[in-house]
Coordinates of C-alpha atoms in Angstrom, one line a residue:
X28 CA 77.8 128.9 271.5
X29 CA 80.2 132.2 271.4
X30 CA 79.8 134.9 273.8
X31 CA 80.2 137.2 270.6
X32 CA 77.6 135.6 268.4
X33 CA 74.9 134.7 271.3
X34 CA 72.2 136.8 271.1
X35 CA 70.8 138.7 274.0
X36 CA 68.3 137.9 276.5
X37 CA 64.5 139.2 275.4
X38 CA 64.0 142.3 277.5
X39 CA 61.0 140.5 279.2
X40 CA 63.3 138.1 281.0
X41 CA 63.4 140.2 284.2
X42 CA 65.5 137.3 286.2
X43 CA 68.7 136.4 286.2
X44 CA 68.7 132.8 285.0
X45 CA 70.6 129.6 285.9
X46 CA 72.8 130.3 283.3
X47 CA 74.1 133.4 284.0
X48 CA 74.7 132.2 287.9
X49 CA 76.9 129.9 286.9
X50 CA 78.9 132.0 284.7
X51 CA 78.8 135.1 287.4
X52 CA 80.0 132.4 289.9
X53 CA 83.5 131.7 287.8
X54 CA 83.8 136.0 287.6
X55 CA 83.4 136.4 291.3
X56 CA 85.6 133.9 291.9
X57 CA 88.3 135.4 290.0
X58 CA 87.8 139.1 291.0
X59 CA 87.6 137.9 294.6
X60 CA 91.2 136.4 293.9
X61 CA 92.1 139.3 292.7
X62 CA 90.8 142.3 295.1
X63 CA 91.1 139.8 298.4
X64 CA 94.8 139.5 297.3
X65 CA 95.6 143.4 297.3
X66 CA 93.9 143.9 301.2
X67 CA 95.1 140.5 302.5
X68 CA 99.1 141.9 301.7
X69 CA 98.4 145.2 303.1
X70 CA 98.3 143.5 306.3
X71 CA 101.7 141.8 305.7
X72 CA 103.6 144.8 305.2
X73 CA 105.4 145.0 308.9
X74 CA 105.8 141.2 308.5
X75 CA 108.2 142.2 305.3
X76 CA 109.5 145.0 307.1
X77 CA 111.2 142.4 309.7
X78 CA 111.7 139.6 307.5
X79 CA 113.4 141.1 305.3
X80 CA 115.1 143.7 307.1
X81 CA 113.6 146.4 304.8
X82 CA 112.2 150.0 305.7
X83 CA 108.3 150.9 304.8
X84 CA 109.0 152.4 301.5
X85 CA 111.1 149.7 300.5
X86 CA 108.2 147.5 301.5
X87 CA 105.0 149.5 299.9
X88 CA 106.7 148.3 296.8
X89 CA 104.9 144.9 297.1
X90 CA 101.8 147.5 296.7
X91 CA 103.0 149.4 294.3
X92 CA 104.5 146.7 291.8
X93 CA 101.6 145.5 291.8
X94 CA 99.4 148.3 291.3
X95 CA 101.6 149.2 288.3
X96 CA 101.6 146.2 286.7
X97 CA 97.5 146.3 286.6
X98 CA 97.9 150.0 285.2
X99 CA 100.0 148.2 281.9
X100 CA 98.1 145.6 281.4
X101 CA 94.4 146.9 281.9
X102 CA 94.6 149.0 278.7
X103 CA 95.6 145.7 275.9
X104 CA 92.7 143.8 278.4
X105 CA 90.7 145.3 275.7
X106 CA 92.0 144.1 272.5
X107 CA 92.8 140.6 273.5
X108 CA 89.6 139.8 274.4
X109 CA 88.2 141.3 271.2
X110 CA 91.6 139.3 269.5
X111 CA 91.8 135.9 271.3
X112 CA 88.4 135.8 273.1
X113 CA 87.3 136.8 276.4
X114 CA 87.3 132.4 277.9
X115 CA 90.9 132.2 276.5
X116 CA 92.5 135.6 278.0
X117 CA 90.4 134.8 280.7
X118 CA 92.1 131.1 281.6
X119 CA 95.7 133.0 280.8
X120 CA 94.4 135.5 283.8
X121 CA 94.1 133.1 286.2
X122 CA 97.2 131.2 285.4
X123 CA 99.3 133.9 285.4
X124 CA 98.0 135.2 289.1
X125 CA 98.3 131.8 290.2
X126 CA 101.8 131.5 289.1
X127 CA 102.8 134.6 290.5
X128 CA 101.1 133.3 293.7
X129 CA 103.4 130.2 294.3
X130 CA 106.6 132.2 292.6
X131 CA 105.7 134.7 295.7
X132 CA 105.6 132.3 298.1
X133 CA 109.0 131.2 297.0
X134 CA 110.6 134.7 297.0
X135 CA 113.9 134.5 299.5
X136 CA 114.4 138.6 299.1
X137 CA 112.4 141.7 298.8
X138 CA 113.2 142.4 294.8
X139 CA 112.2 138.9 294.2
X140 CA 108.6 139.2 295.8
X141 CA 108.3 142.2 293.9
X142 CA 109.2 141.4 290.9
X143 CA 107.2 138.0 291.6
X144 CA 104.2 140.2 292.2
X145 CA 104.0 142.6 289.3
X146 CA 103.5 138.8 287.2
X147 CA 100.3 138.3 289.8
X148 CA 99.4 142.0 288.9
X149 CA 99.4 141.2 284.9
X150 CA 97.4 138.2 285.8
X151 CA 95.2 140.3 288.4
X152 CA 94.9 143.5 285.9
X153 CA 92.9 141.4 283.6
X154 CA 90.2 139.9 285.8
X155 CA 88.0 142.7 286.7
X156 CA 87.4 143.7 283.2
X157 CA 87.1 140.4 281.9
X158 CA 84.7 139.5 284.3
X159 CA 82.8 142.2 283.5
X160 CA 82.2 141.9 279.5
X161 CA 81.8 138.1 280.1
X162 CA 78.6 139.0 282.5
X163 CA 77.6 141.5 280.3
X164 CA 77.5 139.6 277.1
X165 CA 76.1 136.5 278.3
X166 CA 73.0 138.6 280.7
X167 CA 72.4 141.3 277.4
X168 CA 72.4 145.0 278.4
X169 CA 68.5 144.7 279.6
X170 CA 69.9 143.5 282.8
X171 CA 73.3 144.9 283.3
X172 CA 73.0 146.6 286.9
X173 CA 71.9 142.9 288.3
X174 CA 75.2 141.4 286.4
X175 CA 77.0 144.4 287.7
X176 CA 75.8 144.2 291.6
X177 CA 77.2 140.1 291.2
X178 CA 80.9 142.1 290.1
X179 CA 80.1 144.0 293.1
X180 CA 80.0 141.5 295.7
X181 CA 83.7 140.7 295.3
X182 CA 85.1 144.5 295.6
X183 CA 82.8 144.3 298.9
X184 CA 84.5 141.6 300.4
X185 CA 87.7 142.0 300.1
X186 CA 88.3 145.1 302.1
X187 CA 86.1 143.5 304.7
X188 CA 87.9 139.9 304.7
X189 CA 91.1 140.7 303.7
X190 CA 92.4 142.1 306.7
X191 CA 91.4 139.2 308.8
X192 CA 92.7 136.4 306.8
X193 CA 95.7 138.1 306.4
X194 CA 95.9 138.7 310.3
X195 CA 95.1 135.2 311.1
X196 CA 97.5 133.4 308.4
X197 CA 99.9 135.5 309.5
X198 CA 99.5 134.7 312.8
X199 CA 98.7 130.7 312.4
X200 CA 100.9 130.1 309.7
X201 CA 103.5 132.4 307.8
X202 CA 103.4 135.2 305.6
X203 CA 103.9 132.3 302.4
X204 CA 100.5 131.4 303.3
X205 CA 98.7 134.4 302.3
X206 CA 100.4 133.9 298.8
X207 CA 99.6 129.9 299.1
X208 CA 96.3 130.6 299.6
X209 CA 95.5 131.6 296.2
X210 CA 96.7 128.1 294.9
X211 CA 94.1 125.9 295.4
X212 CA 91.3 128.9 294.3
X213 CA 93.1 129.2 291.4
X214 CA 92.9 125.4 290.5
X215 CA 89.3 125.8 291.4
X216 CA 88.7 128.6 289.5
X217 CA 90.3 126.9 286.0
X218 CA 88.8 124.1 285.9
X219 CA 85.3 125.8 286.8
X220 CA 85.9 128.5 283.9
X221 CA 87.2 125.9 281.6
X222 CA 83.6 124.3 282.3
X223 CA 80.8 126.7 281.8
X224 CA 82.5 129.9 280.2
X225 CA 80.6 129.8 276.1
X226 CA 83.3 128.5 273.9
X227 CA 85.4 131.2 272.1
X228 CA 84.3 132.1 268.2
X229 CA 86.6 134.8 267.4
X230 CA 87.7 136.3 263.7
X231 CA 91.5 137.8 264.1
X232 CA 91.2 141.0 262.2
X233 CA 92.3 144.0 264.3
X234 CA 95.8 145.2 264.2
X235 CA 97.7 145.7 267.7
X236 CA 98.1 149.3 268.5
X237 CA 101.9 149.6 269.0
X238 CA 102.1 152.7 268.9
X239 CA 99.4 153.4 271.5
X240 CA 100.7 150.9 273.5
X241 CA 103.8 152.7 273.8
X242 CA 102.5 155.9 275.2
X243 CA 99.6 154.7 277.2
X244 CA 100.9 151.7 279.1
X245 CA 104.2 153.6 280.5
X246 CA 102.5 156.6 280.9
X247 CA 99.8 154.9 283.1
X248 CA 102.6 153.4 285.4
X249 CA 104.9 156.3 285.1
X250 CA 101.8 158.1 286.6
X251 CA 100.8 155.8 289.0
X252 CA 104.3 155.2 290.3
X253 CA 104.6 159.3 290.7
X254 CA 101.4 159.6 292.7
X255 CA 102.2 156.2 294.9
X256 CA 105.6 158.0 296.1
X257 CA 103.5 160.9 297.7
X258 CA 102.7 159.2 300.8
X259 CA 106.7 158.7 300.9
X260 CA 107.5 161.8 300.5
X261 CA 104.5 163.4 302.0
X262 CA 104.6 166.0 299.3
X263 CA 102.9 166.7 295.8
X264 CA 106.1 168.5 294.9
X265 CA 109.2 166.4 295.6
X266 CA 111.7 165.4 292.2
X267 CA 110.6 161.8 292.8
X268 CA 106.9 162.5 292.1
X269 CA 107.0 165.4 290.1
X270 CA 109.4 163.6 287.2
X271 CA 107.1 160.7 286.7
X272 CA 104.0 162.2 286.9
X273 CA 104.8 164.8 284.6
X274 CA 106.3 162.6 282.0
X275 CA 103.4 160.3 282.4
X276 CA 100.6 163.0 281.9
X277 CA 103.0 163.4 278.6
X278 CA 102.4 160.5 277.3
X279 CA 99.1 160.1 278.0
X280 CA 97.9 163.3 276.4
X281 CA 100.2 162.3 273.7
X282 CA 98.0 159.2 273.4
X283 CA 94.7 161.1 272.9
X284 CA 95.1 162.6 269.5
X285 CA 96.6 159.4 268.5
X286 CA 93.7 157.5 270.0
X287 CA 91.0 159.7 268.2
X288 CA 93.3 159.6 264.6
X289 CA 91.0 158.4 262.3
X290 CA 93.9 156.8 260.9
X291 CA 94.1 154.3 263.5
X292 CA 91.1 152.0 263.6
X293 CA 91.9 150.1 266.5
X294 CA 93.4 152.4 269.2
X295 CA 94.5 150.7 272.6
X296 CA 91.8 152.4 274.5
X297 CA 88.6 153.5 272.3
X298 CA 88.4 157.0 273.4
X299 CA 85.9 157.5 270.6
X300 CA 83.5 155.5 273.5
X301 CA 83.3 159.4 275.0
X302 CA 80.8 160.3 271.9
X303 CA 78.2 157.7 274.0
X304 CA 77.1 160.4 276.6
X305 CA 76.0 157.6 279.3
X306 CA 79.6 156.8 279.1
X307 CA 81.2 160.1 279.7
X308 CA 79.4 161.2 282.6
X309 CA 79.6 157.9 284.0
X310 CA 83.8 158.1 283.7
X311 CA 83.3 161.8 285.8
X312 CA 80.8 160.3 288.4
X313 CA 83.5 157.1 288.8
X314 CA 86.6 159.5 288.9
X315 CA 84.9 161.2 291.7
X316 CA 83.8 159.1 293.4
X317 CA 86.7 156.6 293.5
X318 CA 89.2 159.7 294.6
X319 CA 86.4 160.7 297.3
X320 CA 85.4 156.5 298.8
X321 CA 88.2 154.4 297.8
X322 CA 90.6 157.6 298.8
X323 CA 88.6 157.6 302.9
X324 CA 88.5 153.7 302.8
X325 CA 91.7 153.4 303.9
X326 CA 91.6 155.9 306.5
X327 CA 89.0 153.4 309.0
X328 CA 91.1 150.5 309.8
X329 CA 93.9 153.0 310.1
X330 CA 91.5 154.9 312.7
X331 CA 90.9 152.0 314.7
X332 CA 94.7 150.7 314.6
X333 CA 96.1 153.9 315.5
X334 CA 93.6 155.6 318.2
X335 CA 91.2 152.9 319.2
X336 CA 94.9 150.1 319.6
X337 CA 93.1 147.3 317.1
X338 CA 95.2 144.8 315.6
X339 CA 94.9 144.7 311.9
X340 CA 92.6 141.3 312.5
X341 CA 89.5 143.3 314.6
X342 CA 89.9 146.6 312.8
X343 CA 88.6 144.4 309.6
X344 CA 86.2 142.9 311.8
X345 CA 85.3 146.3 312.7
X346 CA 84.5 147.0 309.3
X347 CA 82.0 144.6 308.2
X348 CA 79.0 147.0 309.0
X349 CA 80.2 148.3 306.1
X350 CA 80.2 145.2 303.7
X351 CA 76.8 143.9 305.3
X352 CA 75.1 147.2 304.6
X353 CA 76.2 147.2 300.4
X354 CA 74.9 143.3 300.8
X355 CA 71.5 144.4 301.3
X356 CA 71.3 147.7 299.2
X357 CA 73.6 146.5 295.8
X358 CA 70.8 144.0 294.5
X359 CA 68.1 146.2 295.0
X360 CA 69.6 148.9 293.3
X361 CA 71.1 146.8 290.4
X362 CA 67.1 145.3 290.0
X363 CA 66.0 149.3 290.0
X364 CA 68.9 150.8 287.9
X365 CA 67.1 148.2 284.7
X366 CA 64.2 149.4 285.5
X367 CA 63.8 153.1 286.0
X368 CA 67.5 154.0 285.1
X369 CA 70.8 154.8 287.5
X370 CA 70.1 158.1 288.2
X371 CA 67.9 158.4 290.7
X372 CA 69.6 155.3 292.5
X373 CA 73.3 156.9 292.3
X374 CA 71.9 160.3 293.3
X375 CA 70.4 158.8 296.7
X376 CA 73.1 156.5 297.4
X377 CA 75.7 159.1 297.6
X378 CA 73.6 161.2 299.9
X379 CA 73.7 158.5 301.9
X380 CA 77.0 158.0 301.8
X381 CA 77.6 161.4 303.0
X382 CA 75.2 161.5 305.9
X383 CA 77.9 158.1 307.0
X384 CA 80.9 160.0 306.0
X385 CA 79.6 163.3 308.0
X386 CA 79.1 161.2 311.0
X387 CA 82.7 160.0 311.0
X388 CA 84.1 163.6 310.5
X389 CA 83.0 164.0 314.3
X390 CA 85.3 161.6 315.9
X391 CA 87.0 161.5 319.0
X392 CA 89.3 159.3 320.8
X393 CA 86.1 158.4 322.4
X394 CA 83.7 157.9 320.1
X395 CA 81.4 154.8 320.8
X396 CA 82.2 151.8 318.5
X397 CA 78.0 152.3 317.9
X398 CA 78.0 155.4 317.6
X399 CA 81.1 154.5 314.4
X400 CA 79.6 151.0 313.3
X401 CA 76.3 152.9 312.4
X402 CA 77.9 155.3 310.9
X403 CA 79.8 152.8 308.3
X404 CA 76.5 150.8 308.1
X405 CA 75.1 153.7 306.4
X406 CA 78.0 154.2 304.3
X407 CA 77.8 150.6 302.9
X408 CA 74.1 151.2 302.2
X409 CA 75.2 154.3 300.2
X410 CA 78.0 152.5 298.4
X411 CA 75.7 149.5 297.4
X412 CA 73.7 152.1 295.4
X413 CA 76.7 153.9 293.6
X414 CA 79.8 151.9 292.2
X415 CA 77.9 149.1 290.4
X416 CA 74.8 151.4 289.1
X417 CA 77.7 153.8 287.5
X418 CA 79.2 151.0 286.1
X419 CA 76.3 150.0 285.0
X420 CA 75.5 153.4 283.2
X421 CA 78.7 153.3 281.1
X422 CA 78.0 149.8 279.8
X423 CA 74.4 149.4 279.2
X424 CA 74.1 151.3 275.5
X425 CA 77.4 149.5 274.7
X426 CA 77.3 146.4 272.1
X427 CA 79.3 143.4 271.8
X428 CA 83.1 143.9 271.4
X429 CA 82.4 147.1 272.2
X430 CA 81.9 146.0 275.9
X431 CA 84.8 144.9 276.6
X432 CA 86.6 148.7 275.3
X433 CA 83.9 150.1 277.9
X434 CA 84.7 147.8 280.9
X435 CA 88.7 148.3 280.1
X436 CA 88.2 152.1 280.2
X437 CA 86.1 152.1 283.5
X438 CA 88.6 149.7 285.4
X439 CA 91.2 152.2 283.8
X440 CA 89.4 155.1 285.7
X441 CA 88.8 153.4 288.8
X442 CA 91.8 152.0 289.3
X443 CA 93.9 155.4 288.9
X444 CA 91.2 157.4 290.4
X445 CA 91.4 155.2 293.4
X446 CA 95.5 155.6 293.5
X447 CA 95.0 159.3 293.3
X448 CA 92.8 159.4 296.1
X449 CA 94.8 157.3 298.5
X450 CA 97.9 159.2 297.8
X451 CA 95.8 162.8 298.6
X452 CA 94.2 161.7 302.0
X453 CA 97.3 159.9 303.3
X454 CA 99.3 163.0 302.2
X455 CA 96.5 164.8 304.4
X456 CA 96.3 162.5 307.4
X457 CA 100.4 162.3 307.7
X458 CA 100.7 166.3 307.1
X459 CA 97.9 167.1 309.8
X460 CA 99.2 164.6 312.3
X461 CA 102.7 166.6 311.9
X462 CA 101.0 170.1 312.2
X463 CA 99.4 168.6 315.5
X464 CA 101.8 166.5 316.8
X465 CA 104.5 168.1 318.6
X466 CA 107.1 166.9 320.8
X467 CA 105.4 169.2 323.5
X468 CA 102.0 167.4 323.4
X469 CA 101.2 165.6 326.5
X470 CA 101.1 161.8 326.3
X471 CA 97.7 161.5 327.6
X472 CA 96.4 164.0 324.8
X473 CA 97.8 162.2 321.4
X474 CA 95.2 159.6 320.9
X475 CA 92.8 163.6 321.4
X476 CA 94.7 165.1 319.1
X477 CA 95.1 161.7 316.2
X478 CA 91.3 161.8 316.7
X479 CA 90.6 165.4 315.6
X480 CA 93.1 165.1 312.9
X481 CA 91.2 161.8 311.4
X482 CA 87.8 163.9 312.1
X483 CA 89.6 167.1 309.8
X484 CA 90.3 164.4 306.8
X485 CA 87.3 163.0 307.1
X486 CA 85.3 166.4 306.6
X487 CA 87.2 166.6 303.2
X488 CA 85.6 163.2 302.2
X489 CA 82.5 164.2 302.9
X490 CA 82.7 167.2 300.6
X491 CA 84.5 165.4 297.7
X492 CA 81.4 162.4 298.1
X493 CA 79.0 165.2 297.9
X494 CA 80.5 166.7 294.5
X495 CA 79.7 163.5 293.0
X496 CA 76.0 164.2 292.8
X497 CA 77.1 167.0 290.2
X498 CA 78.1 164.3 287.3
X499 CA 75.6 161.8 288.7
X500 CA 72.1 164.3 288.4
X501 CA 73.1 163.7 284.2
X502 CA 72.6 160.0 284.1
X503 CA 70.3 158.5 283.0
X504 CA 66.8 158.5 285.3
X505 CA 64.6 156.7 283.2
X506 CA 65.5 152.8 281.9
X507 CA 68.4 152.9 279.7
X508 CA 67.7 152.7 276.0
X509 CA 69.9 150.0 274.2
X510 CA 70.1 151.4 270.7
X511 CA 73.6 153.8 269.8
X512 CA 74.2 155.5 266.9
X513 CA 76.4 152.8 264.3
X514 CA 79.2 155.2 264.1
X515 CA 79.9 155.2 267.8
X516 CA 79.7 151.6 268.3
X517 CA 81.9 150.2 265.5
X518 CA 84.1 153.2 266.9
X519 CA 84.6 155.1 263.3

C-alpha cells in the first residue's frame, strides 16, 4: 500500500506498532550513515593535513563541501518525494552516499576527496528529511513526537560515536577506512529499505520550480560557504565572507516573493507553510536553539583536547554522559509531547539545558571530570526534551505531501542555523584565546588562561539556550489538534 494513500493510525492506538519499527529501523539506519559520517571525518582532519600535505583551511573543505552540498540539495528533497515518491528518492539517497563513500576512499588528492564528498553530501542531504516524512506518514500525526524521538536517536549518536570510531580506524587501519565503513551499511541499508518501505503510488503532476531553484539552492550555499570561512578568517567582516554571504542573503530574499507568488503553485520550498502557526514558531524555537546547542557542541571535545590533553578517541568517550542522558529523557518526552502538547516539554528541557550549560561556564583547568560529566549529563536530559518535541510541533497539523515540504523546511533551518552557530562561537573561542594569550603568559598559566576563555564562551551559550524559552512558551501546551485550514495545506 502507498505511503500517500495509507490512511492514518486511529488516534486510540497509543503504541508504536511492529510496523512502524521496522520502517523507523531503515530511517535510523540511514540518518545514522549520514550524521556518524560528518563527526567520524572531523576526527580525520590532521590525518589530511599530513597526507596530503595540505594546510587546515585547505582541509576544512572536506567539511565544508559537504555541508554545502546538503544546503543544495535539501530544498528539491521536497518535491522529489512528492514527484517520484519518498521509497524511490529514498533508495537514490543511499546509493548516492554510498558511492561517494567508496569514490572517497579512492581519492589520491585533496580536490578529489572533496569533490568526491560533496556527491556523499547530495546523497546525505536527502536522508534526514526523508526519514522524517516516511515516519510521519506511516505513524499518522497522533503519534509524531514518538516517530520523531526514533529520528532522534541517530543525531544522538553520532556526536558521541563518531569521534571514537574515527580515532580507532584511524589508528587500526587508515583514514580510507572511515569512508569504507559506510559500504557494507549502505548494502545493508538498501536491501532493508527495498524490503519493508510501502511501495510508491505517486501521480506526476507538479511542475519543477526552476526558477526557485535558481535563487534558493545557490543562495543557500553561497551563504553557508560565507559563514564557514569565518572561523578562517576569524572575522565577520573579511571580503571572503562578506561577498558570499551578502549575495546569498540576495538571493534568498529574492526567493521569498517568488515563493509566496500565487502564480507559482509549486514553489521549491512552501513558504506558504508559515500561515500554520505551530510551524512558525517551531522554525524560531529551532533557529535558536540550533545556533545556541549545536553552535557550544563543538566547543566540549575541543575543551578536553586542548586543556584537559585528550586524544580525539577519549574526548568522545568523554561525551557520552551526554548521549546516555537524551536516551533516557527523548522517549518520554516524545510519549508526553502526543499527549499534553510540546510546550510544556520544550519549556522544561531547555531550562535544563541551561542549568548544564551554566555549570560548564565555570570551568577551570582543574575542574573535576565529575564535576563536567554531570554537568553534560544534565545537558543531554535537556536536549532529549527539545530538538525532537520542536520538530514535532512543526509537523504534527501537517498532512500528507504536505509533510515532506515541512520536514525539508525544518532540516533547512537546522542545518544553517547550526552552521551559523559554529562559525559565531569558534569566532569567539579563537578571538578570546588571542585577547588572552600573549607571548608574555607564563607556560604554566595557559592551560589557566584556555580554561577561563572556554568558561567566557560558554556563558554566552547559556544566555542564547535561555532565549529559546521566548519562541518555545507559544507552542502548543495542550495535545496538538490535527485539523488545518484547506487553504494552508494544499498551500494556495
Amino acid at each position: 500500500m502507498s505511503t500517500e494513500t495509507q490512511p492514518a493510525p486511529e488516534p486510540e492506538t497509543e503504541k508504536l506498532d511492529g510496523r512502524v519499527l521496522v520502517i523507523a529501523g531503515v530511517v535510523v539506519l540511514g540518518a545514522i550513515m549520514s550524521i556518524l559520517d560528518i563527526t567520524v571525518v572531523s576526527v580525520a582532519l590532521e590525518t589530511f593535513k599530513q597526507e596530503f600535505d595540505a594546510t587546515a583551511a585547505q582541509v576544512a573543505w572536506t567539511m565544508t563541501g559537504y555541508t554545502l552540498a546538503l544546503a543544495a540539495v535539501i530544498p528539491m528533497t521536497g518535491w522529489a518525494a512528492d514527484r517520484f515518491g519518498t521509497k524511490r528518492l529514498y533508495l537514490l539517497a543511499i546509493v548516492l552516499f554510498a558511492a561517494g563513500s567508496a569514490l572517497c576512499a579512492l581519492a589520491t588528492s585533496l580536490p578529489m576527496l572533496v569533490a568526491f564528498r560533496v556527491v556523499q553530501g547530495l546523497g546525505g542531504g536527502m536522508l534526514m528529511p526523508l526519514g522524517m516524512t516516511i515516519l510521519t506518514r506511516v505513524a499518522g500525526p497522533e503519534r509524531v513526537g514518538r516517530v520523531m524521538a526514533i529520528m532522534g536517536i541517530p543525531m544522538l549518536l553520532g556526536p558521541i560515536f563518531g569521534p571514537i570510531l574515527g580515532g580507532w580506524l584511524i589508528d587500526i587501519a587508515s583514514w580510507h577506512w572511515i569512508f569504507l565503513i559506510n559500504l557494507p551499511i549502505g548494502v545493508a541499508a538498501i536491501i532493508y529499505a527495498a524490503k519493508v518501505l510501502p511501495r510508491d503510488h505517486v501521480e506526476p503532476s507538479e511542475t519543477f520550480d526552476w526558477l526557485g531553484m535558481i535563487m534558493l539552492s545557490p543562495g543557500l550555499a553561497l551563504f553557508l560557504f560565507g559563514i564557514s570561512t569565518i572561523p578562517e578568517t576569524g572575522t565577520f567582516f573579511a571580503t571572503k565572507v562578506v561577498v558570499p554571504v551578502v549575495v546569498g542573503i540576495v538571493l534568498i530574499a529574492a526567493f521569498v516573493p517568488w515563493a509566496l507568488n500565487r502564480r507559482n503553485i509549486h514553489p521549491l520550498i512552501d513558504l506558504r507553510l508559515f500561515q500554520n502557526r505551530n510551524m512558525t514558531v517551531a522554525v524560531l524555537a529551532m533557529s535558536l536553539f540550533a545556533i545556541s546547542f549545536f553552535g557550544a557542541g563543538l566547543l566540549f571535545p575541543l575543551y578536553f583536547q586542548q586543556v584537559r590533553g585528550e586524544d580525539a578517541m577519549n574526548a568522545g568517550l568523554l561525551l557520552a554522559p551526554q548521549g546516555l542522558g537524551a536516551m533516557i529523557t527523548m522517549p518520554i518526552a516524545g510519549m508526553l509531547a502526543d499527549k499534553i502538547g510540546p510546550g510544556k516539554i520544550v519549556m522544561t528541557g531547555i531550562v535544563v539545558i541551561t542549568i548544564g550549560m551554566g555549570m560548564f561556564s565555570t570551568l577551570t583547568d582543574t575542574t573535576s571530570y565529575a564535576f563536567l560529566l554531570t554537568s553534560l549529563f544534565i545537558m543531554g536530559l535537556g536536549m532529549g526534551g527539545t530538538m525532537m518535541p520542536i520538530m514535532s510541533a512543526a509537523l504534527a497539523t501537517l498532512r500528507e505531501h504536505t509533510i515532506a515540504r515541512g520536514s525539508t523546511l525544518m532540516n533547512i533551518v537546522q542545518q544553517v542555523a547550526a552552521s551559523i552557530g559554529t562559525a559565531v562561537f569558534t569566532v569567539l573561542l579563537t578571538n578570546g584565546l588571542q585577547d588572552k594569550l600573549t607571548p608574555s603568559t607564563p607556560p604554566d598559566e595557559i592551560s589557566s588562561v584556555t580554561a577561563g576563555v572556554y568558561g567566557d564562551v560558554f556563558v554566552v551559550a547559556a544566555v542564547l539556550v535561555a532565549l529559546v524559552l521566548v519562541p518555545a512558551f507559544f507552542l502548543p501546551r495542550r495535545k496538538v489538534e490535527h485539523e488545518l485550514d484547506p487553504a494552508v495545506l494544499v498551500g494556495h
